C-alpha cells in the first residue's frame, strides 16, 4: 500500500509541476496578485497576529508582496529555514532584507533571525502552506520532503491555508496517515473553506 501511494504521488507531482510551470510569467504574477488580495480580505487574516509563510520559489504563487504587506500591517512574520534533512524551523523577520538564498537557491531567513517560540508569542496563528496540488477536502500534495507534515504535528493550533492556482486543484489527492490537511485554499477564483 505504501509503495502504491508513493508511486501515485510521484506521478501526480510530475504532472502538477508541468501544469504550474506552463503558466507564463505575466499570468502567474496577475493570478498571484488576485490570490493575495483574496487572502488578505479574509477576516481570519485580519485576526491573525502571527503569519507563518513560505517565500515563493520558481513557479509557486508569489508571496513576496504578501510578506511585505504583512510587515507593513504590523503582523509578526515567520518564514521557514531548513535545519537538516528531516526538519525545518520558522524564524521571525522584520524586513525582507533579512532573507538570503540558502540551499537550492530558496530564500530563507538569515542565521541572525530569532526562532519562533510559542511560549513567548501570543495571538492567533495563520500558516500559509505551499503545495503542488490540493483537493476540496483539504488534502495537499507537497514536494515529498515531509517538512511541513512533521513540523505541523507538533506545532499547535493554527489556521492552515494553502495557496494555489486553479490548475492545481484536483479531484482527489492521495493521502497517507501522516499527511496534514489544510483548513482552506485560496486560488485566483475562490476561497475554498473546509467544512463550510
mmCIF file of N, CA and C in Angstrom, residues 27-152:
data_model
loop_
_atom_site.group_PDB
_atom_site.id
_atom_site.type_symbol
_atom_site.label_atom_id
_atom_site.label_comp_id
_atom_site.label_asym_id
_atom_site.label_seq_id
_atom_site.Cartn_x
_atom_site.Cartn_y
_atom_site.Cartn_z
ATOM 1 N N UNK A 27 1.005 35.937 -16.529
ATOM 2 C CA UNK A 27 -0.209 35.351 -15.955
ATOM 3 C C UNK A 27 0.007 34.942 -14.508
ATOM 4 N N UNK A 28 1.198 34.413 -14.216
ATOM 5 C CA UNK A 28 1.498 33.983 -12.848
ATOM 6 C C UNK A 28 1.464 35.177 -11.898
ATOM 7 N N UNK A 29 2.030 36.291 -12.335
ATOM 8 C CA UNK A 29 2.036 37.490 -11.494
ATOM 9 C C UNK A 29 0.611 38.007 -11.284
ATOM 10 N N UNK A 30 -0.173 38.043 -12.348
ATOM 11 C CA UNK A 30 -1.554 38.527 -12.252
ATOM 12 C C UNK A 30 -2.387 37.619 -11.342
ATOM 13 N N UNK A 31 -2.265 36.324 -11.535
ATOM 14 C CA UNK A 31 -3.019 35.369 -10.710
ATOM 15 C C UNK A 31 -2.557 35.444 -9.256
ATOM 16 N N UNK A 32 -1.255 35.574 -9.031
ATOM 17 C CA UNK A 32 -0.715 35.674 -7.669
ATOM 18 C C UNK A 32 -1.290 36.895 -6.960
ATOM 19 N N UNK A 33 -1.380 38.019 -7.676
ATOM 20 C CA UNK A 33 -1.920 39.241 -7.071
ATOM 21 C C UNK A 33 -3.379 39.049 -6.661
ATOM 22 N N UNK A 34 -4.155 38.355 -7.501
ATOM 23 C CA UNK A 34 -5.557 38.075 -7.176
ATOM 24 C C UNK A 34 -5.650 37.177 -5.938
ATOM 25 N N UNK A 35 -4.762 36.181 -5.878
ATOM 26 C CA UNK A 35 -4.751 35.257 -4.734
ATOM 27 C C UNK A 35 -4.434 36.000 -3.447
ATOM 28 N N UNK A 36 -3.413 36.866 -3.501
ATOM 29 C CA UNK A 36 -3.017 37.607 -2.301
ATOM 30 C C UNK A 36 -4.123 38.572 -1.876
ATOM 31 N N UNK A 37 -4.765 39.238 -2.823
ATOM 32 C CA UNK A 37 -5.865 40.142 -2.483
ATOM 33 C C UNK A 37 -7.009 39.382 -1.813
ATOM 34 N N UNK A 38 -7.303 38.189 -2.319
ATOM 35 C CA UNK A 38 -8.363 37.366 -1.726
ATOM 36 C C UNK A 38 -7.955 36.923 -0.317
ATOM 37 N N UNK A 39 -6.684 36.561 -0.157
ATOM 38 C CA UNK A 39 -6.179 36.104 1.137
ATOM 39 C C UNK A 39 -6.273 37.205 2.192
ATOM 40 N N UNK A 40 -5.835 38.411 1.851
ATOM 41 C CA UNK A 40 -5.802 39.475 2.860
ATOM 42 C C UNK A 40 -7.193 40.041 3.155
ATOM 43 N N UNK A 41 -8.171 39.686 2.311
ATOM 44 C CA UNK A 41 -9.540 40.140 2.570
ATOM 45 C C UNK A 41 -10.271 39.225 3.561
ATOM 46 N N UNK A 42 -9.668 38.089 3.900
ATOM 47 C CA UNK A 42 -10.296 37.154 4.835
ATOM 48 C C UNK A 42 -10.282 37.722 6.252
ATOM 49 N N UNK A 43 -11.379 37.543 6.968
ATOM 50 C CA UNK A 43 -11.416 38.004 8.364
ATOM 51 C C UNK A 43 -10.390 37.247 9.194
ATOM 52 N N UNK A 44 -10.124 35.991 8.823
ATOM 53 C CA UNK A 44 -9.114 35.201 9.551
ATOM 54 C C UNK A 44 -7.740 35.854 9.450
ATOM 55 N N UNK A 45 -7.451 36.470 8.305
ATOM 56 C CA UNK A 45 -6.173 37.164 8.157
ATOM 57 C C UNK A 45 -6.140 38.399 9.055
ATOM 58 N N UNK A 46 -7.239 39.129 9.078
ATOM 59 C CA UNK A 46 -7.310 40.342 9.912
ATOM 60 C C UNK A 46 -7.066 40.016 11.382
ATOM 61 N N UNK A 47 -7.589 38.864 11.823
ATOM 62 C CA UNK A 47 -7.486 38.489 13.233
ATOM 63 C C UNK A 47 -6.158 37.819 13.598
ATOM 64 N N UNK A 48 -5.412 37.384 12.597
ATOM 65 C CA UNK A 48 -4.153 36.675 12.872
ATOM 66 C C UNK A 48 -3.060 37.662 13.273
ATOM 67 N N UNK A 49 -2.452 37.395 14.421
ATOM 68 C CA UNK A 49 -1.337 38.237 14.875
ATOM 69 C C UNK A 49 -0.018 37.749 14.310
ATOM 70 N N UNK A 50 0.057 36.420 14.078
ATOM 71 C CA UNK A 50 1.299 35.785 13.638
ATOM 72 C C UNK A 50 1.076 35.103 12.296
ATOM 73 N N UNK A 51 1.886 35.487 11.320
ATOM 74 C CA UNK A 51 1.780 34.912 9.989
ATOM 75 C C UNK A 51 3.032 34.082 9.712
ATOM 76 N N UNK A 52 2.817 32.831 9.388
ATOM 77 C CA UNK A 52 3.894 31.910 9.023
ATOM 78 C C UNK A 52 3.753 31.665 7.524
ATOM 79 N N UNK A 53 4.743 32.045 6.751
ATOM 80 C CA UNK A 53 4.587 31.935 5.302
ATOM 81 C C UNK A 53 5.882 31.514 4.624
ATOM 82 N N UNK A 54 5.717 30.681 3.617
ATOM 83 C CA UNK A 54 6.861 30.331 2.783
ATOM 84 C C UNK A 54 7.247 31.530 1.923
ATOM 85 N N UNK A 55 8.482 31.539 1.435
ATOM 86 C CA UNK A 55 8.941 32.536 0.474
ATOM 87 C C UNK A 55 8.899 31.851 -0.886
ATOM 88 N N UNK A 56 8.138 32.436 -1.817
ATOM 89 C CA UNK A 56 7.893 31.740 -3.086
ATOM 90 C C UNK A 56 9.179 31.466 -3.857
ATOM 91 N N UNK A 57 9.124 30.357 -4.600
ATOM 92 C CA UNK A 57 10.282 29.839 -5.333
ATOM 93 C C UNK A 57 9.799 29.376 -6.703
ATOM 94 N N UNK A 58 10.512 29.770 -7.725
ATOM 95 C CA UNK A 58 10.194 29.373 -9.099
ATOM 96 C C UNK A 58 8.731 29.660 -9.443
ATOM 97 N N UNK A 59 7.949 28.617 -9.782
ATOM 98 C CA UNK A 59 6.596 28.853 -10.305
ATOM 99 C C UNK A 59 5.507 28.828 -9.240
ATOM 100 N N UNK A 60 5.886 28.907 -7.955
ATOM 101 C CA UNK A 60 4.889 28.941 -6.888
ATOM 102 C C UNK A 60 4.115 30.263 -6.913
ATOM 103 N N UNK A 61 2.944 30.277 -6.266
ATOM 104 C CA UNK A 61 2.219 31.534 -6.064
ATOM 105 C C UNK A 61 3.175 32.515 -5.382
ATOM 106 N N UNK A 62 3.309 33.696 -5.940
ATOM 107 C CA UNK A 62 4.280 34.681 -5.450
ATOM 108 C C UNK A 62 3.845 35.235 -4.093
ATOM 109 N N UNK A 63 4.702 35.075 -3.083
ATOM 110 C CA UNK A 63 4.368 35.549 -1.735
ATOM 111 C C UNK A 63 5.167 36.776 -1.301
ATOM 112 N N UNK A 64 6.032 37.310 -2.150
ATOM 113 C CA UNK A 64 6.866 38.435 -1.743
ATOM 114 C C UNK A 64 6.011 39.654 -1.385
ATOM 115 N N UNK A 65 5.030 39.951 -2.225
ATOM 116 C CA UNK A 65 4.131 41.080 -1.968
ATOM 117 C C UNK A 65 3.372 40.846 -0.654
ATOM 118 N N UNK A 66 2.962 39.607 -0.431
ATOM 119 C CA UNK A 66 2.216 39.266 0.782
ATOM 120 C C UNK A 66 3.068 39.480 2.026
ATOM 121 N N UNK A 67 4.314 39.035 1.989
ATOM 122 C CA UNK A 67 5.203 39.190 3.134
ATOM 123 C C UNK A 67 5.414 40.667 3.463
ATOM 124 N N UNK A 68 5.633 41.468 2.426
ATOM 125 C CA UNK A 68 5.829 42.909 2.645
ATOM 126 C C UNK A 68 4.574 43.536 3.253
ATOM 127 N N UNK A 69 3.422 43.134 2.737
ATOM 128 C CA UNK A 69 2.160 43.679 3.229
ATOM 129 C C UNK A 69 1.951 43.320 4.701
ATOM 130 N N UNK A 70 2.277 42.080 5.058
ATOM 131 C CA UNK A 70 2.140 41.647 6.458
ATOM 132 C C UNK A 70 3.027 42.484 7.372
ATOM 133 N N UNK A 71 4.256 42.719 6.942
ATOM 134 C CA UNK A 71 5.176 43.524 7.739
ATOM 135 C C UNK A 71 4.665 44.957 7.867
ATOM 136 N N UNK A 72 4.164 45.501 6.754
ATOM 137 C CA UNK A 72 3.641 46.873 6.765
ATOM 138 C C UNK A 72 2.446 47.013 7.707
ATOM 139 N N UNK A 73 1.686 45.939 7.869
ATOM 140 C CA UNK A 73 0.489 45.978 8.720
ATOM 141 C C UNK A 73 0.784 45.613 10.175
ATOM 142 N N UNK A 74 2.054 45.405 10.475
ATOM 143 C CA UNK A 74 2.426 45.141 11.862
ATOM 144 C C UNK A 74 2.225 43.708 12.329
ATOM 145 N N UNK A 75 2.067 42.781 11.389
ATOM 146 C CA UNK A 75 1.960 41.376 11.763
ATOM 147 C C UNK A 75 3.353 40.869 12.156
ATOM 148 N N UNK A 76 3.386 39.869 13.046
ATOM 149 C CA UNK A 76 4.648 39.173 13.300
ATOM 150 C C UNK A 76 4.794 38.122 12.199
ATOM 151 N N UNK A 77 5.900 38.181 11.477
ATOM 152 C CA UNK A 77 6.085 37.338 10.294
ATOM 153 C C UNK A 77 7.209 36.341 10.522
ATOM 154 N N UNK A 78 6.902 35.086 10.235
ATOM 155 C CA UNK A 78 7.874 33.998 10.393
ATOM 156 C C UNK A 78 7.993 33.249 9.072
ATOM 157 N N UNK A 79 9.216 32.957 8.681
ATOM 158 C CA UNK A 79 9.436 32.203 7.448
ATOM 159 C C UNK A 79 10.329 30.998 7.748
ATOM 160 N N UNK A 80 10.193 29.944 6.943
ATOM 161 C CA UNK A 80 10.905 28.700 7.253
ATOM 162 C C UNK A 80 12.353 28.682 6.778
ATOM 163 N N UNK A 81 13.155 27.930 7.512
ATOM 164 C CA UNK A 81 14.513 27.615 7.096
ATOM 165 C C UNK A 81 14.742 26.140 7.343
ATOM 166 N N UNK A 82 15.293 25.466 6.366
ATOM 167 C CA UNK A 82 15.601 24.044 6.520
ATOM 168 C C UNK A 82 16.784 23.902 7.469
ATOM 169 N N UNK A 83 16.604 23.051 8.497
ATOM 170 C CA UNK A 83 17.652 22.867 9.503
ATOM 171 C C UNK A 83 18.535 21.662 9.192
ATOM 172 N N UNK A 84 17.910 20.610 8.684
ATOM 173 C CA UNK A 84 18.646 19.408 8.284
ATOM 174 C C UNK A 84 17.758 18.618 7.321
ATOM 175 N N UNK A 85 18.115 17.371 7.036
ATOM 176 C CA UNK A 85 17.367 16.588 6.043
ATOM 177 C C UNK A 85 15.959 16.215 6.503
ATOM 178 N N UNK A 86 15.675 16.390 7.787
ATOM 179 C CA UNK A 86 14.372 15.997 8.329
ATOM 180 C C UNK A 86 13.530 17.163 8.820
ATOM 181 N N UNK A 87 14.173 18.261 9.190
ATOM 182 C CA UNK A 87 13.451 19.301 9.930
ATOM 183 C C UNK A 87 13.650 20.699 9.371
ATOM 184 N N UNK A 88 12.631 21.526 9.615
ATOM 185 C CA UNK A 88 12.730 22.949 9.330
ATOM 186 C C UNK A 88 12.264 23.697 10.574
ATOM 187 N N UNK A 89 12.593 24.960 10.637
ATOM 188 C CA UNK A 89 12.121 25.800 11.718
ATOM 189 C C UNK A 89 11.637 27.111 11.139
ATOM 190 N N UNK A 90 10.830 27.841 11.901
ATOM 191 C CA UNK A 90 10.373 29.154 11.466
ATOM 192 C C UNK A 90 11.102 30.228 12.268
ATOM 193 N N UNK A 91 11.488 31.300 11.577
ATOM 194 C CA UNK A 91 12.263 32.378 12.185
ATOM 195 C C UNK A 91 11.610 33.708 11.845
ATOM 196 N N UNK A 92 11.628 34.618 12.811
ATOM 197 C CA UNK A 92 10.953 35.899 12.620
ATOM 198 C C UNK A 92 11.802 36.839 11.779
ATOM 199 N N UNK A 93 11.130 37.507 10.832
ATOM 200 C CA UNK A 93 11.785 38.573 10.070
ATOM 201 C C UNK A 93 11.006 39.868 10.298
ATOM 202 N N UNK A 94 11.714 40.965 10.287
ATOM 203 C CA UNK A 94 11.073 42.281 10.401
ATOM 204 C C UNK A 94 11.309 43.102 9.130
ATOM 205 N N UNK A 95 12.032 42.511 8.178
ATOM 206 C CA UNK A 95 12.315 43.163 6.900
ATOM 207 C C UNK A 95 12.653 42.090 5.871
ATOM 208 N N UNK A 96 12.287 42.330 4.619
ATOM 209 C CA UNK A 96 12.638 41.380 3.558
ATOM 210 C C UNK A 96 14.146 41.332 3.337
ATOM 211 N N UNK A 97 14.851 42.344 3.839
ATOM 212 C CA UNK A 97 16.316 42.359 3.731
ATOM 213 C C UNK A 97 16.950 41.255 4.584
ATOM 214 N N UNK A 98 16.163 40.639 5.471
ATOM 215 C CA UNK A 98 16.685 39.572 6.327
ATOM 216 C C UNK A 98 16.570 38.199 5.665
ATOM 217 N N UNK A 99 16.253 38.191 4.391
ATOM 218 C CA UNK A 99 16.183 36.931 3.651
ATOM 219 C C UNK A 99 17.431 36.780 2.791
ATOM 220 N N UNK A 100 17.898 35.550 2.685
ATOM 221 C CA UNK A 100 19.052 35.248 1.841
ATOM 222 C C UNK A 100 18.808 33.920 1.135
ATOM 223 N N UNK A 101 19.488 33.716 0.029
ATOM 224 C CA UNK A 101 19.315 32.460 -0.696
ATOM 225 C C UNK A 101 20.105 31.353 -0.013
ATOM 226 N N UNK A 102 19.383 30.280 0.340
ATOM 227 C CA UNK A 102 20.003 29.141 1.011
ATOM 228 C C UNK A 102 20.187 27.987 0.055
ATOM 229 N N UNK A 103 20.057 26.768 0.594
ATOM 230 C CA UNK A 103 20.198 25.578 -0.232
ATOM 231 C C UNK A 103 19.172 25.565 -1.348
ATOM 232 N N UNK A 104 19.587 25.100 -2.511
ATOM 233 C CA UNK A 104 18.724 25.028 -3.697
ATOM 234 C C UNK A 104 18.187 26.403 -4.110
ATOM 235 N N UNK A 105 18.874 27.467 -3.678
ATOM 236 C CA UNK A 105 18.518 28.850 -4.037
ATOM 237 C C UNK A 105 17.182 29.311 -3.455
ATOM 238 N N UNK A 106 16.658 28.600 -2.465
ATOM 239 C CA UNK A 106 15.415 29.007 -1.818
ATOM 240 C C UNK A 106 15.726 30.102 -0.806
ATOM 241 N N UNK A 107 14.920 31.158 -0.804
ATOM 242 C CA UNK A 107 15.135 32.273 0.118
ATOM 243 C C UNK A 107 14.730 31.881 1.533
ATOM 244 N N UNK A 108 15.615 32.169 2.475
ATOM 245 C CA UNK A 108 15.413 31.790 3.871
ATOM 246 C C UNK A 108 15.829 32.949 4.782
ATOM 247 N N UNK A 109 15.367 32.929 6.041
ATOM 248 C CA UNK A 109 15.824 33.947 6.989
ATOM 249 C C UNK A 109 17.304 33.752 7.311
ATOM 250 N N UNK A 110 17.998 34.829 7.570
ATOM 251 C CA UNK A 110 19.409 34.727 7.926
ATOM 252 C C UNK A 110 19.564 34.082 9.304
ATOM 253 N N UNK A 111 20.772 33.658 9.606
ATOM 254 C CA UNK A 111 21.044 32.998 10.886
ATOM 255 C C UNK A 111 20.815 33.931 12.075
ATOM 256 N N UNK A 112 20.822 35.235 11.833
ATOM 257 C CA UNK A 112 20.627 36.199 12.926
ATOM 258 C C UNK A 112 19.159 36.337 13.353
ATOM 259 N N UNK A 113 18.244 35.825 12.556
ATOM 260 C CA UNK A 113 16.818 35.959 12.867
ATOM 261 C C UNK A 113 16.430 35.048 14.032
ATOM 262 N N UNK A 114 15.610 35.539 14.962
ATOM 263 C CA UNK A 114 15.230 34.729 16.120
ATOM 264 C C UNK A 114 14.227 33.632 15.749
ATOM 265 N N UNK A 115 14.380 32.447 16.342
ATOM 266 C CA UNK A 115 13.448 31.361 16.055
ATOM 267 C C UNK A 115 12.087 31.605 16.700
ATOM 268 N N UNK A 116 11.057 31.045 16.099
ATOM 269 C CA UNK A 116 9.718 31.130 16.687
ATOM 270 C C UNK A 116 9.717 30.386 18.015
ATOM 271 N N UNK A 117 9.100 31.001 19.022
ATOM 272 C CA UNK A 117 8.978 30.383 20.349
ATOM 273 C C UNK A 117 7.545 30.578 20.809
ATOM 274 N N UNK A 118 6.769 29.488 20.872
ATOM 275 C CA UNK A 118 5.341 29.639 21.170
ATOM 276 C C UNK A 118 5.109 30.139 22.597
ATOM 277 N N UNK A 119 6.051 29.879 23.500
ATOM 278 C CA UNK A 119 5.890 30.370 24.881
ATOM 279 C C UNK A 119 5.945 31.895 24.948
ATOM 280 N N UNK A 120 6.640 32.503 24.005
ATOM 281 C CA UNK A 120 6.816 33.959 24.037
ATOM 282 C C UNK A 120 5.918 34.683 23.025
ATOM 283 N N UNK A 121 5.066 33.933 22.324
ATOM 284 C CA UNK A 121 4.256 34.518 21.267
ATOM 285 C C UNK A 121 2.782 34.364 21.581
ATOM 286 N N UNK A 122 2.048 35.461 21.539
ATOM 287 C CA UNK A 122 0.609 35.412 21.803
ATOM 288 C C UNK A 122 -0.160 35.734 20.526
ATOM 289 N N UNK A 123 -1.450 35.468 20.545
ATOM 290 C CA UNK A 123 -2.294 35.795 19.399
ATOM 291 C C UNK A 123 -2.518 34.618 18.476
ATOM 292 N N UNK A 124 -3.409 34.828 17.511
ATOM 293 C CA UNK A 124 -3.784 33.760 16.593
ATOM 294 C C UNK A 124 -2.725 33.549 15.523
ATOM 295 N N UNK A 125 -2.570 32.292 15.122
ATOM 296 C CA UNK A 125 -1.582 31.909 14.121
ATOM 297 C C UNK A 125 -2.250 31.550 12.803
ATOM 298 N N UNK A 126 -1.685 32.033 11.707
ATOM 299 C CA UNK A 126 -2.084 31.605 10.370
ATOM 300 C C UNK A 126 -0.843 31.135 9.638
ATOM 301 N N UNK A 127 -0.906 29.914 9.085
ATOM 302 C CA UNK A 127 0.228 29.395 8.338
ATOM 303 C C UNK A 127 -0.140 29.251 6.866
ATOM 304 N N UNK A 128 0.666 29.860 6.010
ATOM 305 C CA UNK A 128 0.491 29.793 4.565
ATOM 306 C C UNK A 128 1.392 28.674 4.049
ATOM 307 N N UNK A 129 0.762 27.681 3.428
ATOM 308 C CA UNK A 129 1.475 26.444 3.104
ATOM 309 C C UNK A 129 1.561 26.238 1.586
ATOM 310 N N UNK A 130 2.760 25.963 1.083
ATOM 311 C CA UNK A 130 2.895 25.699 -0.352
ATOM 312 C C UNK A 130 2.456 24.268 -0.671
ATOM 313 N N UNK A 131 2.249 24.010 -1.938
ATOM 314 C CA UNK A 131 1.906 22.646 -2.350
ATOM 315 C C UNK A 131 1.836 22.569 -3.857
ATOM 316 N N UNK A 132 1.901 21.355 -4.345
ATOM 317 C CA UNK A 132 1.791 21.143 -5.790
ATOM 318 C C UNK A 132 0.352 20.908 -6.207
ATOM 319 N N UNK A 133 -0.436 20.292 -5.313
ATOM 320 C CA UNK A 133 -1.845 20.021 -5.620
ATOM 321 C C UNK A 133 -2.649 20.010 -4.334
ATOM 322 N N UNK A 134 -3.927 20.383 -4.458
ATOM 323 C CA UNK A 134 -4.868 20.352 -3.339
ATOM 324 C C UNK A 134 -6.197 19.815 -3.864
ATOM 325 N N UNK A 135 -7.017 19.266 -2.966
ATOM 326 C CA UNK A 135 -8.387 18.934 -3.350
ATOM 327 C C UNK A 135 -9.363 19.619 -2.402
ATOM 328 N N UNK A 136 -10.671 19.486 -2.690
ATOM 329 C CA UNK A 136 -11.654 20.231 -1.899
ATOM 330 C C UNK A 136 -11.936 19.612 -0.534
ATOM 331 N N UNK A 137 -11.179 18.573 -0.174
ATOM 332 C CA UNK A 137 -11.235 18.013 1.177
ATOM 333 C C UNK A 137 -10.093 18.535 2.044
ATOM 334 N N UNK A 138 -9.247 19.372 1.451
ATOM 335 C CA UNK A 138 -8.114 19.925 2.191
ATOM 336 C C UNK A 138 -6.853 19.085 2.126
ATOM 337 N N UNK A 139 -6.902 18.014 1.345
ATOM 338 C CA UNK A 139 -5.696 17.192 1.205
ATOM 339 C C UNK A 139 -4.694 17.918 0.303
ATOM 340 N N UNK A 140 -3.428 17.760 0.641
ATOM 341 C CA UNK A 140 -2.357 18.514 -0.016
ATOM 342 C C UNK A 140 -1.259 17.575 -0.493
ATOM 343 N N UNK A 141 -0.767 17.847 -1.690
ATOM 344 C CA UNK A 141 0.404 17.130 -2.199
ATOM 345 C C UNK A 141 1.587 18.077 -2.119
ATOM 346 N N UNK A 142 2.544 17.761 -1.240
ATOM 347 C CA UNK A 142 3.739 18.579 -1.110
ATOM 348 C C UNK A 142 4.822 18.128 -2.076
ATOM 349 N N UNK A 143 6.051 18.475 -1.750
ATOM 350 C CA UNK A 143 7.159 18.175 -2.649
ATOM 351 C C UNK A 143 7.849 16.854 -2.333
ATOM 352 N N UNK A 144 7.417 16.186 -1.279
ATOM 353 C CA UNK A 144 7.959 14.871 -0.965
ATOM 354 C C UNK A 144 8.928 14.831 0.196
ATOM 355 N N UNK A 145 9.307 16.004 0.712
ATOM 356 C CA UNK A 145 10.265 16.030 1.818
ATOM 357 C C UNK A 145 9.624 15.802 3.179
ATOM 358 N N UNK A 146 8.338 16.077 3.292
ATOM 359 C CA UNK A 146 7.623 15.871 4.559
ATOM 360 C C UNK A 146 7.894 16.927 5.624
ATOM 361 N N UNK A 147 8.535 18.029 5.253
ATOM 362 C CA UNK A 147 8.912 19.043 6.245
ATOM 363 C C UNK A 147 7.695 19.647 6.944
ATOM 364 N N UNK A 148 6.706 20.057 6.166
ATOM 365 C CA UNK A 148 5.527 20.691 6.773
ATOM 366 C C UNK A 148 4.728 19.698 7.605
ATOM 367 N N UNK A 149 4.568 18.480 7.120
ATOM 368 C CA UNK A 149 3.812 17.476 7.878
ATOM 369 C C UNK A 149 4.468 17.215 9.230
ATOM 370 N N UNK A 150 5.782 17.049 9.251
ATOM 371 C CA UNK A 150 6.481 16.804 10.517
ATOM 372 C C UNK A 150 6.370 18.013 11.438
ATOM 373 N N UNK A 151 6.553 19.213 10.871
ATOM 374 C CA UNK A 151 6.517 20.421 11.696
ATOM 375 C C UNK A 151 5.139 20.620 12.312
ATOM 376 N N UNK A 152 4.117 20.465 11.519
ATOM 377 C CA UNK A 152 2.762 20.742 11.981
ATOM 378 C C UNK A 152 2.251 19.747 13.015
#
